[in-house]
Short mmCIF file of C-alpha atoms and ligand atoms in Angstrom, two decimals:
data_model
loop_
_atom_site.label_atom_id
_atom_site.label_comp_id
_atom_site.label_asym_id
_atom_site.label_seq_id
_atom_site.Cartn_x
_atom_site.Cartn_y
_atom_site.Cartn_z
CA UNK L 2 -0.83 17.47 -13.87
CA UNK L 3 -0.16 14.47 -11.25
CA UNK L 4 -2.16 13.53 -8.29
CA UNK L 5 -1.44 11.08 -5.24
CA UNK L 6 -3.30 8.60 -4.33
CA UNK L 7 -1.64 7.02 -1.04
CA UNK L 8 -2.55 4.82 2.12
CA UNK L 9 -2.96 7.30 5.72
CA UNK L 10 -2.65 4.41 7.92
CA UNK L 11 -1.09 1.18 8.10
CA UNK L 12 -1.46 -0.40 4.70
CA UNK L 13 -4.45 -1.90 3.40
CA UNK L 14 -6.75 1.44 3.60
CA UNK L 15 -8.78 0.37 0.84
CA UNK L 16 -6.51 2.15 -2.44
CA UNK L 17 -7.27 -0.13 -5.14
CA UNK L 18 -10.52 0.00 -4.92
CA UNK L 19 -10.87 3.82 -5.14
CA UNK L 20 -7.80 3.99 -7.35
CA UNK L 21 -10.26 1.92 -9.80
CA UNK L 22 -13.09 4.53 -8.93
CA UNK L 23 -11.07 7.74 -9.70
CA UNK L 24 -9.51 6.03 -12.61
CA UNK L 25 -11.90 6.82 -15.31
CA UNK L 26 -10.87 10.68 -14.63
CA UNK L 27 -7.44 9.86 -15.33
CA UNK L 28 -4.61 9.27 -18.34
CA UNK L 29 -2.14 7.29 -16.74
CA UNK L 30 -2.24 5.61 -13.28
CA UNK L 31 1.77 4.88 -11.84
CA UNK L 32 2.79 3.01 -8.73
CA UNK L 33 5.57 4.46 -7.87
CA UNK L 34 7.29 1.90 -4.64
CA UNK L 35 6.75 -0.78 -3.05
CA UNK L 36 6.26 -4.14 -4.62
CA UNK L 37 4.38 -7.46 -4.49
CA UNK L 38 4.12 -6.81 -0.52
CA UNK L 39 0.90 -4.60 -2.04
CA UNK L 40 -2.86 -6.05 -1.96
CA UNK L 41 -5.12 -4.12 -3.28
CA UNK L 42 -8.37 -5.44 -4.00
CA UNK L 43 -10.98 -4.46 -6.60
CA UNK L 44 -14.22 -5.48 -7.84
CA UNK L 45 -14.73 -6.11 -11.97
CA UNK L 46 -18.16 -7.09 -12.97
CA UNK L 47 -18.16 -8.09 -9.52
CA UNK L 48 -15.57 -10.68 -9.79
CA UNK L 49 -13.02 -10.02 -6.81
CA UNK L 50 -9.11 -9.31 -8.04
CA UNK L 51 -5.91 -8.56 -6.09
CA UNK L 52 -3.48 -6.92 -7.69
CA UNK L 53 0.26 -7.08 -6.58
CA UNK L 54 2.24 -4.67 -8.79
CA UNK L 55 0.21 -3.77 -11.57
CA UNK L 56 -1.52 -0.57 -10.93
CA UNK L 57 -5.18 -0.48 -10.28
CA UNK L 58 -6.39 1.48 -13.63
CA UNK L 59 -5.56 -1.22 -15.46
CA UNK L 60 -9.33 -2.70 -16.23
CA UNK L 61 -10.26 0.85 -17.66
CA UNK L 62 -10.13 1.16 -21.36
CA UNK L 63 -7.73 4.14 -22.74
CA UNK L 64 -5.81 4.19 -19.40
CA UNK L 65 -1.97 3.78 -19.20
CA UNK L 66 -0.54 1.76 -16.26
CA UNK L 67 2.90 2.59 -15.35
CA UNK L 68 5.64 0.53 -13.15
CA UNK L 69 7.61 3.05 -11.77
CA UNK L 70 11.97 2.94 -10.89
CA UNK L 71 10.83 3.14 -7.44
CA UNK L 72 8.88 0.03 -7.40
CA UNK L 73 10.78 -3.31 -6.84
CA UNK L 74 9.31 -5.84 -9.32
CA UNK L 75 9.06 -9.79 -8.88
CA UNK L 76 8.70 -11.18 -12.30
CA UNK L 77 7.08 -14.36 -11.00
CA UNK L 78 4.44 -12.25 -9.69
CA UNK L 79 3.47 -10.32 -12.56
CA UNK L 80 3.50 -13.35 -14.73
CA UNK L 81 0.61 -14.31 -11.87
CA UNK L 82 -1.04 -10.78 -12.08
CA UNK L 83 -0.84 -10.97 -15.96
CA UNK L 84 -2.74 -14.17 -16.42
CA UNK L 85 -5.50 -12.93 -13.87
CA UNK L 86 -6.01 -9.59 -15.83
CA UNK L 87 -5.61 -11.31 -18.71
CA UNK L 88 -8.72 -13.55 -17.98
CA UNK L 89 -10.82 -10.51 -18.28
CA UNK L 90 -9.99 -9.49 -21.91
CA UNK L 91 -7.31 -7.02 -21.11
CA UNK L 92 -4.39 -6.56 -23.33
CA UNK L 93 -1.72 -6.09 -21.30
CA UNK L 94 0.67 -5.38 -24.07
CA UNK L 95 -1.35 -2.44 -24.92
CA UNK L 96 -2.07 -0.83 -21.39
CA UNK L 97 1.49 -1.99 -19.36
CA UNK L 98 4.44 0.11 -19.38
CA UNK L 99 7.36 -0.89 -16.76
CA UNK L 100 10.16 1.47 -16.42
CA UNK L 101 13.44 -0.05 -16.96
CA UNK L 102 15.10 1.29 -13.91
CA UNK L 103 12.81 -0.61 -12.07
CA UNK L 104 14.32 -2.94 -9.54
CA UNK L 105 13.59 -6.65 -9.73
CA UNK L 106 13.05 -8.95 -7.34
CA UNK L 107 14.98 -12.38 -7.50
CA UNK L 108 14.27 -15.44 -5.96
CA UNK L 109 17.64 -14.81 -3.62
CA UNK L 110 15.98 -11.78 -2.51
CA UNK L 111 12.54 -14.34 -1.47
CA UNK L 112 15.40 -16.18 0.19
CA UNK L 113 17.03 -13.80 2.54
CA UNK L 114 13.65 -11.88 3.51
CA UNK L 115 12.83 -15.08 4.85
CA UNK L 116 16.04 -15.75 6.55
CA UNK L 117 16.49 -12.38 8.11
CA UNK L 118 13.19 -12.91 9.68
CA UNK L 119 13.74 -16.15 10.97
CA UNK L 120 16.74 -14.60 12.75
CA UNK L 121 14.68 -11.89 14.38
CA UNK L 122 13.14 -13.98 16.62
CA UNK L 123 10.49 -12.26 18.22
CA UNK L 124 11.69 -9.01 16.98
CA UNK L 125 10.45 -10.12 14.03
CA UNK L 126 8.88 -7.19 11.62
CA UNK L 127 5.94 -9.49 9.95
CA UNK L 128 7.28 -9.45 6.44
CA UNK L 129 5.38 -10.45 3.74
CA UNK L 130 8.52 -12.57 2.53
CA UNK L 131 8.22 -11.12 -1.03
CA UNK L 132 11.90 -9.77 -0.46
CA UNK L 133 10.99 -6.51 -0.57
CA UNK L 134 14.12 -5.49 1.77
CA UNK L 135 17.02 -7.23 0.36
CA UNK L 136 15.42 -6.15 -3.32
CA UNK L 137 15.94 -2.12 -1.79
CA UNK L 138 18.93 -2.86 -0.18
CA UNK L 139 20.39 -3.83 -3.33
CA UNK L 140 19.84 -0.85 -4.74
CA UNK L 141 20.75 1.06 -1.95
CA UNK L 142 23.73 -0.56 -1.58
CA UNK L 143 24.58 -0.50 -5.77
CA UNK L 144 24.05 -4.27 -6.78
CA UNK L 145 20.51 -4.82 -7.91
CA UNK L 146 19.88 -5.65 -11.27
CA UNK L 147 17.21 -4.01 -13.10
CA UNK L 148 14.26 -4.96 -15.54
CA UNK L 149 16.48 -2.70 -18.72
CA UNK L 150 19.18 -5.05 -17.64
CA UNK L 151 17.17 -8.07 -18.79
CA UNK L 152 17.54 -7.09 -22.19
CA UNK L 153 21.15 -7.09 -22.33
CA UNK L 154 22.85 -10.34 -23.00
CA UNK L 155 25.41 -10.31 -19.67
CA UNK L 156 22.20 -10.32 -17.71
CA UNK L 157 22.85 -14.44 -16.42
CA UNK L 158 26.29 -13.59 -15.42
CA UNK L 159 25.42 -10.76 -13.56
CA UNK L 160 22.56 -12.80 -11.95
CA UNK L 161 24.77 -15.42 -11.12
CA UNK L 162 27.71 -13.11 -9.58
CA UNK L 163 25.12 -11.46 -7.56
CA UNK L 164 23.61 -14.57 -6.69
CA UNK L 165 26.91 -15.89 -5.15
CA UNK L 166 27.06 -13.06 -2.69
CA UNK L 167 23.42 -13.84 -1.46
CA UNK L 168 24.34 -17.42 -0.91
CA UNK L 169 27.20 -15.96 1.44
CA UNK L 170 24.91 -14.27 3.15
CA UNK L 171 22.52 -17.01 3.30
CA UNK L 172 25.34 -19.31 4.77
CA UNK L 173 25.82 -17.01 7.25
CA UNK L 174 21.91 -16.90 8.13
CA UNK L 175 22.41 -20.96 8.43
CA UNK L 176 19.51 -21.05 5.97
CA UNK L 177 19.99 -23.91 3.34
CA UNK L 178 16.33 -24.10 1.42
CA UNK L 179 16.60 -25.65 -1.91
CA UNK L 180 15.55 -22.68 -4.25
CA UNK L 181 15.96 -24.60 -7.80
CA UNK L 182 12.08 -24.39 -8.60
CA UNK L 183 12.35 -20.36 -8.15
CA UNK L 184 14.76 -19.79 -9.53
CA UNK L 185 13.26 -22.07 -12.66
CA UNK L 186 10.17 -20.11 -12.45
CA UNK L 187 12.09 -16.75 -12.38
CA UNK L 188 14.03 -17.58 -15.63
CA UNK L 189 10.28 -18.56 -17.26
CA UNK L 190 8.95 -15.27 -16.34
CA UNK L 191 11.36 -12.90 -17.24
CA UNK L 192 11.20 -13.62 -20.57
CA UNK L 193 7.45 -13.13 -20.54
CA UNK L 194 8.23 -10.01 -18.88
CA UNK L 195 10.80 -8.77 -21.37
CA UNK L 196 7.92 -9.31 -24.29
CA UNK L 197 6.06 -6.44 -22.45
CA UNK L 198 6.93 -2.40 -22.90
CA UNK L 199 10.32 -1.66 -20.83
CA UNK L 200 10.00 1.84 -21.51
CA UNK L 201 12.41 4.98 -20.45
CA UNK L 202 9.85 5.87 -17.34
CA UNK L 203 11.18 9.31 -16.90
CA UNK L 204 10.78 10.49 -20.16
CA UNK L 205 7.29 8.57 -20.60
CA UNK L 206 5.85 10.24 -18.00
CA UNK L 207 6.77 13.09 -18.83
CA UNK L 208 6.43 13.44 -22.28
CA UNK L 209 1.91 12.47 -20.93
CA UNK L 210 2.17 15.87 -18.49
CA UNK L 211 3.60 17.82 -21.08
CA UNK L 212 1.06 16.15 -23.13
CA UNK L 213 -1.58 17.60 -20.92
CA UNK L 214 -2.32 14.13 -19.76
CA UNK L 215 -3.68 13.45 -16.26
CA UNK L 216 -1.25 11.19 -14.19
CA UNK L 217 -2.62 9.44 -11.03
CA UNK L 218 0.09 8.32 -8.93
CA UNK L 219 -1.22 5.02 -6.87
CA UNK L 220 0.63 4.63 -3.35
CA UNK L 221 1.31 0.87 -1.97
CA UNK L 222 1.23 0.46 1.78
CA UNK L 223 0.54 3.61 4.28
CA UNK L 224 2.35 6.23 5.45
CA UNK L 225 2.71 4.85 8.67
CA UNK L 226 4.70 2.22 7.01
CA UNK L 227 7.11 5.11 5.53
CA UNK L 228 10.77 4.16 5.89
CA UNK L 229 11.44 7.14 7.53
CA UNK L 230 8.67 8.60 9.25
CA UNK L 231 6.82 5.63 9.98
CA UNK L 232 7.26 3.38 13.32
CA UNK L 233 10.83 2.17 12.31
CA UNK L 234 12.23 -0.42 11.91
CA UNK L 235 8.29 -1.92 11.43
CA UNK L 236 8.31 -0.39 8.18
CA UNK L 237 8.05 -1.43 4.86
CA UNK L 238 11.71 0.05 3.05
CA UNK L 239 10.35 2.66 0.86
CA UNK L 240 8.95 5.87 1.01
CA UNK L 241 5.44 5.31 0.89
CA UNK L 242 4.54 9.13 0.88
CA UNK L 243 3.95 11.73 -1.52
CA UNK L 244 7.89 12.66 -1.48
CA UNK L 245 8.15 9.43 -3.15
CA UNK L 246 6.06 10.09 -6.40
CA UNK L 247 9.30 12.07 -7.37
CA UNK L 248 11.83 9.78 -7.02
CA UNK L 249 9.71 6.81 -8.09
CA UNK L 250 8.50 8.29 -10.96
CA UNK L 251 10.64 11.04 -12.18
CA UNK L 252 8.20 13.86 -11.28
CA UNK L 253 9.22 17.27 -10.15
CA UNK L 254 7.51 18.24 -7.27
CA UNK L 255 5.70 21.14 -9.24
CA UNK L 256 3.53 19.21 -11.07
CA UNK L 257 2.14 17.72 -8.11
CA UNK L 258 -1.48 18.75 -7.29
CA UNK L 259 -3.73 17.02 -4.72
CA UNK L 260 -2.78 14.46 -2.57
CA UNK L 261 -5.71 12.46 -1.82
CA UNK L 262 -5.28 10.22 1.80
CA UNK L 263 -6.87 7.61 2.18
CA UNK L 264 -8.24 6.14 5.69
CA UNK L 265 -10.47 3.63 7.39
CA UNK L 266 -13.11 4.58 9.22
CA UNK L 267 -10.90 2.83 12.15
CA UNK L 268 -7.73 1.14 12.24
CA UNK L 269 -5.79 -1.73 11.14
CA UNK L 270 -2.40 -2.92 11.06
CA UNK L 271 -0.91 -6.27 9.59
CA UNK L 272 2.33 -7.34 11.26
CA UNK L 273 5.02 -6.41 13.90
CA UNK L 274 5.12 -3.02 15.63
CA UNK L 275 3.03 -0.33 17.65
CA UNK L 276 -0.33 0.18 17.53
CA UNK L 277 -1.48 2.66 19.96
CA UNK L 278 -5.51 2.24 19.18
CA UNK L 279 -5.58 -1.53 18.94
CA UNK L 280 -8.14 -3.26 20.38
CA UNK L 281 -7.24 -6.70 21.73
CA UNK L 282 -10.69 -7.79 22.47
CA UNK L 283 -14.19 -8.71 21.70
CA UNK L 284 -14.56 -5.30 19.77
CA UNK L 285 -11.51 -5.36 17.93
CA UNK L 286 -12.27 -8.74 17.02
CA UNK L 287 -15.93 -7.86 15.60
CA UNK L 288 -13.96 -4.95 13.57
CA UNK L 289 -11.94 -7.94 11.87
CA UNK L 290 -15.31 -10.03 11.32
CA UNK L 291 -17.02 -7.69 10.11
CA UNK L 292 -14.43 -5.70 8.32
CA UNK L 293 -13.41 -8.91 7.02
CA UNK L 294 -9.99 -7.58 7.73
CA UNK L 295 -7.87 -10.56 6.45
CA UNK L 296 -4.36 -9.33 4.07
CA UNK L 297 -5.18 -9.75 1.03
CA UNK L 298 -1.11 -10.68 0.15
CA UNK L 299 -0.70 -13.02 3.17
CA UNK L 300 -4.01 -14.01 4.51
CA UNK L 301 -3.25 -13.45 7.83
CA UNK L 302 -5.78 -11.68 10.21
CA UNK L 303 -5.31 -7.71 10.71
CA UNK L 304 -4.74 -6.48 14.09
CA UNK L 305 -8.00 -3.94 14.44
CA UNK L 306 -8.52 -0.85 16.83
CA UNK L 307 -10.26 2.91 16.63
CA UNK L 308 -9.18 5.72 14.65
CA UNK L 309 -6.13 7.00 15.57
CA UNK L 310 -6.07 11.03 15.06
CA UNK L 311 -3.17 11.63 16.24
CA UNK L 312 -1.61 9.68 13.52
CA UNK L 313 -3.80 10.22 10.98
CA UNK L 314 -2.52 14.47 11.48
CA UNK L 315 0.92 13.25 11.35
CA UNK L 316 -0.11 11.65 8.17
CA UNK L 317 -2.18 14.10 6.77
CA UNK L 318 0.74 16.76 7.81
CA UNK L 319 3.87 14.76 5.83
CA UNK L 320 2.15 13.99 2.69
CA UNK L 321 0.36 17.51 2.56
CA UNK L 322 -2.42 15.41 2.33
CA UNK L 323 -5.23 18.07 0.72
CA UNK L 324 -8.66 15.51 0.14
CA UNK L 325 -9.73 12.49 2.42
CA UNK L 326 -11.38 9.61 1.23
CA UNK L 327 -12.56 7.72 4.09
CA UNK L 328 -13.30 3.77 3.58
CA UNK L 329 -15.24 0.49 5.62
CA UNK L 330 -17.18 3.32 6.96
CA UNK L 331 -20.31 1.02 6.93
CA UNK L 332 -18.38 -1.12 9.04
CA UNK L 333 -18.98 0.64 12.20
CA UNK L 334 -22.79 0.54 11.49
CA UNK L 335 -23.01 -2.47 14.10
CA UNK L 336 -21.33 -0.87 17.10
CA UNK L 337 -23.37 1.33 19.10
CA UNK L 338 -20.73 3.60 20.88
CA UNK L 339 -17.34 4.41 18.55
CA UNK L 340 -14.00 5.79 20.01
CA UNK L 341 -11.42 8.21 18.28
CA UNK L 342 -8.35 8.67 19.46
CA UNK L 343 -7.45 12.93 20.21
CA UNK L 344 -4.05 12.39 22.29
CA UNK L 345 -1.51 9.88 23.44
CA UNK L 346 -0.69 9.87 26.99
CA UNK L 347 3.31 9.35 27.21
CA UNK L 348 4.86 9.34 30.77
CA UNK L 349 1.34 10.29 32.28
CA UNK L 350 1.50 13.49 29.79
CA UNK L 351 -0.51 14.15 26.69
CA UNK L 352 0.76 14.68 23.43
CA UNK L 353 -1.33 14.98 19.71
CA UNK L 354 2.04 14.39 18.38
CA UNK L 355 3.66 10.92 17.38
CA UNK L 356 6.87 10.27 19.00
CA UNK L 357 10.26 9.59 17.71
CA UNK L 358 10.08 5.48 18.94
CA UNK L 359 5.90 4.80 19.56
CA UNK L 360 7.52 1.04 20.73
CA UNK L 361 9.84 2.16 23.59
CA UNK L 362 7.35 4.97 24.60
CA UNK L 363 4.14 3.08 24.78
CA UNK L 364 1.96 6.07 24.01
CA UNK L 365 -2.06 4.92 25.68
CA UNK L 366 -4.33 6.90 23.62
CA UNK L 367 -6.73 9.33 24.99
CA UNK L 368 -10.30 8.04 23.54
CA UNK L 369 -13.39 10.88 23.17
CA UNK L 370 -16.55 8.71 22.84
CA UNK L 371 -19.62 9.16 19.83
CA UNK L 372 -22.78 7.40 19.57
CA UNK L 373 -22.42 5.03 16.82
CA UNK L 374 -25.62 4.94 14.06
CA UNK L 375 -26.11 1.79 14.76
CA UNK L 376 -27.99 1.22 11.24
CA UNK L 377 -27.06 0.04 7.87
CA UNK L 378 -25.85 2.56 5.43
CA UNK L 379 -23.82 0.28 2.95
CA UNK L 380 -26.97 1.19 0.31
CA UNK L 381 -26.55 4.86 0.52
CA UNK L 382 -26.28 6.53 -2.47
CA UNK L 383 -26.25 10.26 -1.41
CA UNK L 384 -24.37 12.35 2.05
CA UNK L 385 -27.57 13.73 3.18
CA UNK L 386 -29.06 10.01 3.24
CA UNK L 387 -26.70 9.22 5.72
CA UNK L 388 -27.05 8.87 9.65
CA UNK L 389 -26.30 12.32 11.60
CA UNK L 390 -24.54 10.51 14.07
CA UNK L 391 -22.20 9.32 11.49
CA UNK L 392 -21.87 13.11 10.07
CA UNK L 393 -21.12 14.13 13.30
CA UNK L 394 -17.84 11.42 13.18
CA UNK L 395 -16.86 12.77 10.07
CA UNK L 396 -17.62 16.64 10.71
CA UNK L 397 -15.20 16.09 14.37
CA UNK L 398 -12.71 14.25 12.22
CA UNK L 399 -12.59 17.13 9.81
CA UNK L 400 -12.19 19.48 12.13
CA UNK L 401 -9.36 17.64 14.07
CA UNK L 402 -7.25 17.02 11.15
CA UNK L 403 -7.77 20.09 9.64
CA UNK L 404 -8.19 18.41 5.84
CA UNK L 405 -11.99 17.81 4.47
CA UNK L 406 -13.16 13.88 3.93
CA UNK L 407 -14.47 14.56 0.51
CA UNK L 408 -15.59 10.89 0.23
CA UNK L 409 -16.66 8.67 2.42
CA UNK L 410 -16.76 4.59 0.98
CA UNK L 411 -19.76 2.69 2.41
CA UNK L 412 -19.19 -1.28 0.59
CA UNK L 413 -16.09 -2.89 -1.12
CA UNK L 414 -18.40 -2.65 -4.57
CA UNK L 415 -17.19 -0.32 -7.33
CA UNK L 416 -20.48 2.16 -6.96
CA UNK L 417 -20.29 2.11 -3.06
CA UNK L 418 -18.98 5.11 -2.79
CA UNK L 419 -20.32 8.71 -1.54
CA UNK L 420 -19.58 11.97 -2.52
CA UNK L 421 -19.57 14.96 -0.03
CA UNK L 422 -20.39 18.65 -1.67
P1 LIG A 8 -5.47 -1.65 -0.21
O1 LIG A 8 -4.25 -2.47 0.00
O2 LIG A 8 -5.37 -0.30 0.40
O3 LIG A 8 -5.90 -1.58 -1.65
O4 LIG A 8 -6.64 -2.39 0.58
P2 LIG A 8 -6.93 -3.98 0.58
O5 LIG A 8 -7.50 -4.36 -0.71
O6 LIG A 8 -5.74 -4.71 1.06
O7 LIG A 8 -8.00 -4.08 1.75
C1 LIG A 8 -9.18 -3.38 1.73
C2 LIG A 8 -10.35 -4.38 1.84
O8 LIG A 8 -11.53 -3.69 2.16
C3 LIG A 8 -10.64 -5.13 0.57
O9 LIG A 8 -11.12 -6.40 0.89
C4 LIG A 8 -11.74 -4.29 -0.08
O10 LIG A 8 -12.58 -5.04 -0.94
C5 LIG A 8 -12.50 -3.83 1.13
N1 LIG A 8 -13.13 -2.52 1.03
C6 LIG A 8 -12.69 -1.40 0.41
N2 LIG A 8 -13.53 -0.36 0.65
C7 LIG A 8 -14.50 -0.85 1.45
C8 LIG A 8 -15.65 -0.25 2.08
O11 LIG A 8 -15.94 0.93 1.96
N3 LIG A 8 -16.42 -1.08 2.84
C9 LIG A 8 -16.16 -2.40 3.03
N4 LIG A 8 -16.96 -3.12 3.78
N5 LIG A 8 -15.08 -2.98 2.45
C10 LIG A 8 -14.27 -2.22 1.69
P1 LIG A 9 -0.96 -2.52 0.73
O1 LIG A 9 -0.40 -1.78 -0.46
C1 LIG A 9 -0.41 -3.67 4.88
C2 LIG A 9 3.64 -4.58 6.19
C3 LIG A 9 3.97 -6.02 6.55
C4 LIG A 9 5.04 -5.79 7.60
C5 LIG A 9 5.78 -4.57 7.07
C6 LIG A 9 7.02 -4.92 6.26
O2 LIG A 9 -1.81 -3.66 0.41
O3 LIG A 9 -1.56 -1.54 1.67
P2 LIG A 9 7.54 -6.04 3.89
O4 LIG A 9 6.88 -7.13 3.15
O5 LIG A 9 7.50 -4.73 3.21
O6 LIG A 9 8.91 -6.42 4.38
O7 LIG A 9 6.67 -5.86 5.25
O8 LIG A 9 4.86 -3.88 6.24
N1 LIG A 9 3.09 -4.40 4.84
C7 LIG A 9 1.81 -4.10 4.59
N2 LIG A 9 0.76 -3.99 5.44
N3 LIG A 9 -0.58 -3.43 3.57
C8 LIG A 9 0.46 -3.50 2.71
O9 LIG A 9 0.36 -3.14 1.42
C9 LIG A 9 1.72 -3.91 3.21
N4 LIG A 9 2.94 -4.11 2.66
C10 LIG A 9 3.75 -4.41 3.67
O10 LIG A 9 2.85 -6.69 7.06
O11 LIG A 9 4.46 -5.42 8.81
MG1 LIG A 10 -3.70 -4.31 0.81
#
């Protein structure tokens, strides 16, 4: 039995930490795309850690942690990740299994995300730079190399013949960085890497559901950022919904059970592109204080705004989302009036559906107002504790999307959490 755990939004929704809550209930937890673009913050022993590519069950005892073929992996990275979990008495080589169809990253690939952007100009998408698009368009286009390839001995002349057609292409870009210390560092850490398990990932997988094992399936970015249904081309270039658990794992779609969204209690969005809800004043700015919304890859401050409904439906609609977990909801105990978007107003007519190109048709969203709680409730324990101005918000939200919040996160600590009967 598999479930999906995946990002309703824009990224950076708040699925590590409850990843690392739901993980105890679990066998295995698999990412299954994306790559070191990925932040996803967790509390151990109250110790803060962001992890990159290694999936968020991986502090649990008994738990398997799978790197799925659909994730793009940057060896220099993990080697990173590794020596932070590490630091906490994990064994790695017990708990880590990385598919060997698995993409890797190379330091080429660092190389051209970066030069592709600087030739966008002001188109630019807001990359992370961890070359998460030339890594997938290698393996779209049939040349990537892959972590089973690491083991076999023409793996440096197939690095270097695929390295010669990036530096044509970085020629072209007129980009001439000195890369020698990557690529030094990329040599180092692959053969840390190849000491871990490179394992068939099809057949491990599975072997655990035939097993009767429970898989959890842990989504990177948000499904706003979906290749194809998100606001292309400011998109990350993988399939960041549910679909995606079966090519990036290996899973027919029968095994899949509930596909648990998650969502802020507002909105963020970190990089390029539309953003219907965003608020580019003193309120959106006292979201990102208080939210603290800063990426926790990059640093750089998240764009902040309302809710967006509309969205979130479209959201909840392509991933057949069937639970909501919604997150930062003790966030919005400082504001005194909160806004959710119900429409988009498009050519002075409203729409609750998302448009083919959100930048070229500059939807305005259509705000219905609630009175905010205006109290703390970050110390809550239990749903019938909380303010019932904020169960109003979550009892219209409900409604709207047609898909129950089952629980509602009120802290970034492991036991802030809330669970709705
Ligand atoms: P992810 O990429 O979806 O895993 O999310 P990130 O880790 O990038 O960003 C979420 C941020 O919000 C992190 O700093 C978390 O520690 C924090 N966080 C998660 N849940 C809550 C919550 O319920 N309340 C508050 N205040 N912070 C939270
Ligand atoms: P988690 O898993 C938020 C955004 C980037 C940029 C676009 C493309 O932590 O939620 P890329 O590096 O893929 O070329 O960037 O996608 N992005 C994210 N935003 N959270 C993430 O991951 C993201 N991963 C990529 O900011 O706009
Ligand atoms: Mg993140």
């Amino acid at each position: 039995m598999v479930d999906v755990l995946l990002g309703l939004q824009w990224g950076d929704e708040g699925k590590g930490k409850i990843v690392d809550f739901f993980a105890k209930d679990y066998d295995v937890i698999a990412r299954f795309q994306g790559g070191p673009n990925a932040g996803h913050t967790l509390y151990v022993n109250d110790k803060k850690v962001v992890l990159h590519q290694i999936p968020s069950g991986v502090f649990h005892k008994g738990v398997l942690n799978l790197i799925g073929n659909g994730v793009v992996l940057d060896p220099v990275v993990l080697r990173r990740e590794m020596e932070t979990v590490n630091s906490f008495g994990v064994d790695l080589k017990q708990n880590l299994f990385i598919s060997e169809r698995t993409h890797l990253i190379l330091p080429t690939h660092r190389a051209l995300d970066k030069a592709a952007e600087l030739s966008k100009g002001n188109q630019k998408i807001g990359s992370t730079l961890k070359g998460i698009s030339p890594a997938y368009m290698d393996k779209t286009g049939r040349n990537g190399l892959r972590v089973g390839d690491l083991l076999d001995k023409s793996f440096t002349t197939s690095y270097i013949k695929l390295r010669l057609k990036h530096q044509k292409l970085l020629d072209n870009y007129n980009f001439h960085e000195d890369i020698t210390a990557w690529e030094e560092e990329f040599f180092e850490a692959v053969e840390i890497l190849k000491g871990l398990n490179i394992v068939n990932g099809e057949y491990f997988i599975n072997k655990q559901i035939k097993a009767g094992k429970k898989v959890l399936a842990e989504g990177a970015q948000g499904s706003m950022l979906d290749i194809d249904f998100g606001t292309f081309p400011y998109v990350t270039s993988s399939n960041t919904i549910s679909a995606g658990v079966s090519n990036g794992l290996g899973i027919a779609p029968q095994y899949i059970k509930d596909v648990i969204g998650v969502t802020k209690a507002y909105c963020t969005r970190v990089g390029s592109g539309p953003f219907p809800t965003e608020l580019e004043n003193e309120t959106g700015e006292e979201l990102r204080k208080i939210g603290n919304e800063f990426g926790a890859t990059t640093g750089r401050p998240r764009r902040c705004g309302w809710i967006d409904l509309v969205a979130l439906k479209y959201a909840c609609m392509i991933n057949g989302v069937t639970k909501i977990v919604m997150t930062k909801a003790d966030v919005l105990d400082a504001f005194k009036e909160l806004e959710v978007c119900t429409a988009y107003k498009i050519n002075g007519k409203e729409t609750d559906e998302v448009p083919f190109q959100m930048e070229k048709q500059k939807p305005e969203p259509v705000y219905k107002k609630f009175a905010g709680w205006n109290c703390a409730t970050d110390a809550a324990k239990l749903y019938n504790k909380l303010p019932e101005s904020m169960k109003e918000y979550v009892q219209f939200i409900n409604q709207y999307l047609g898909v129950t919040i089952n629980y509602i996160s009120n802290g970034p600590g492991r036991e802030q959490i809330i669970e709705i009967n």
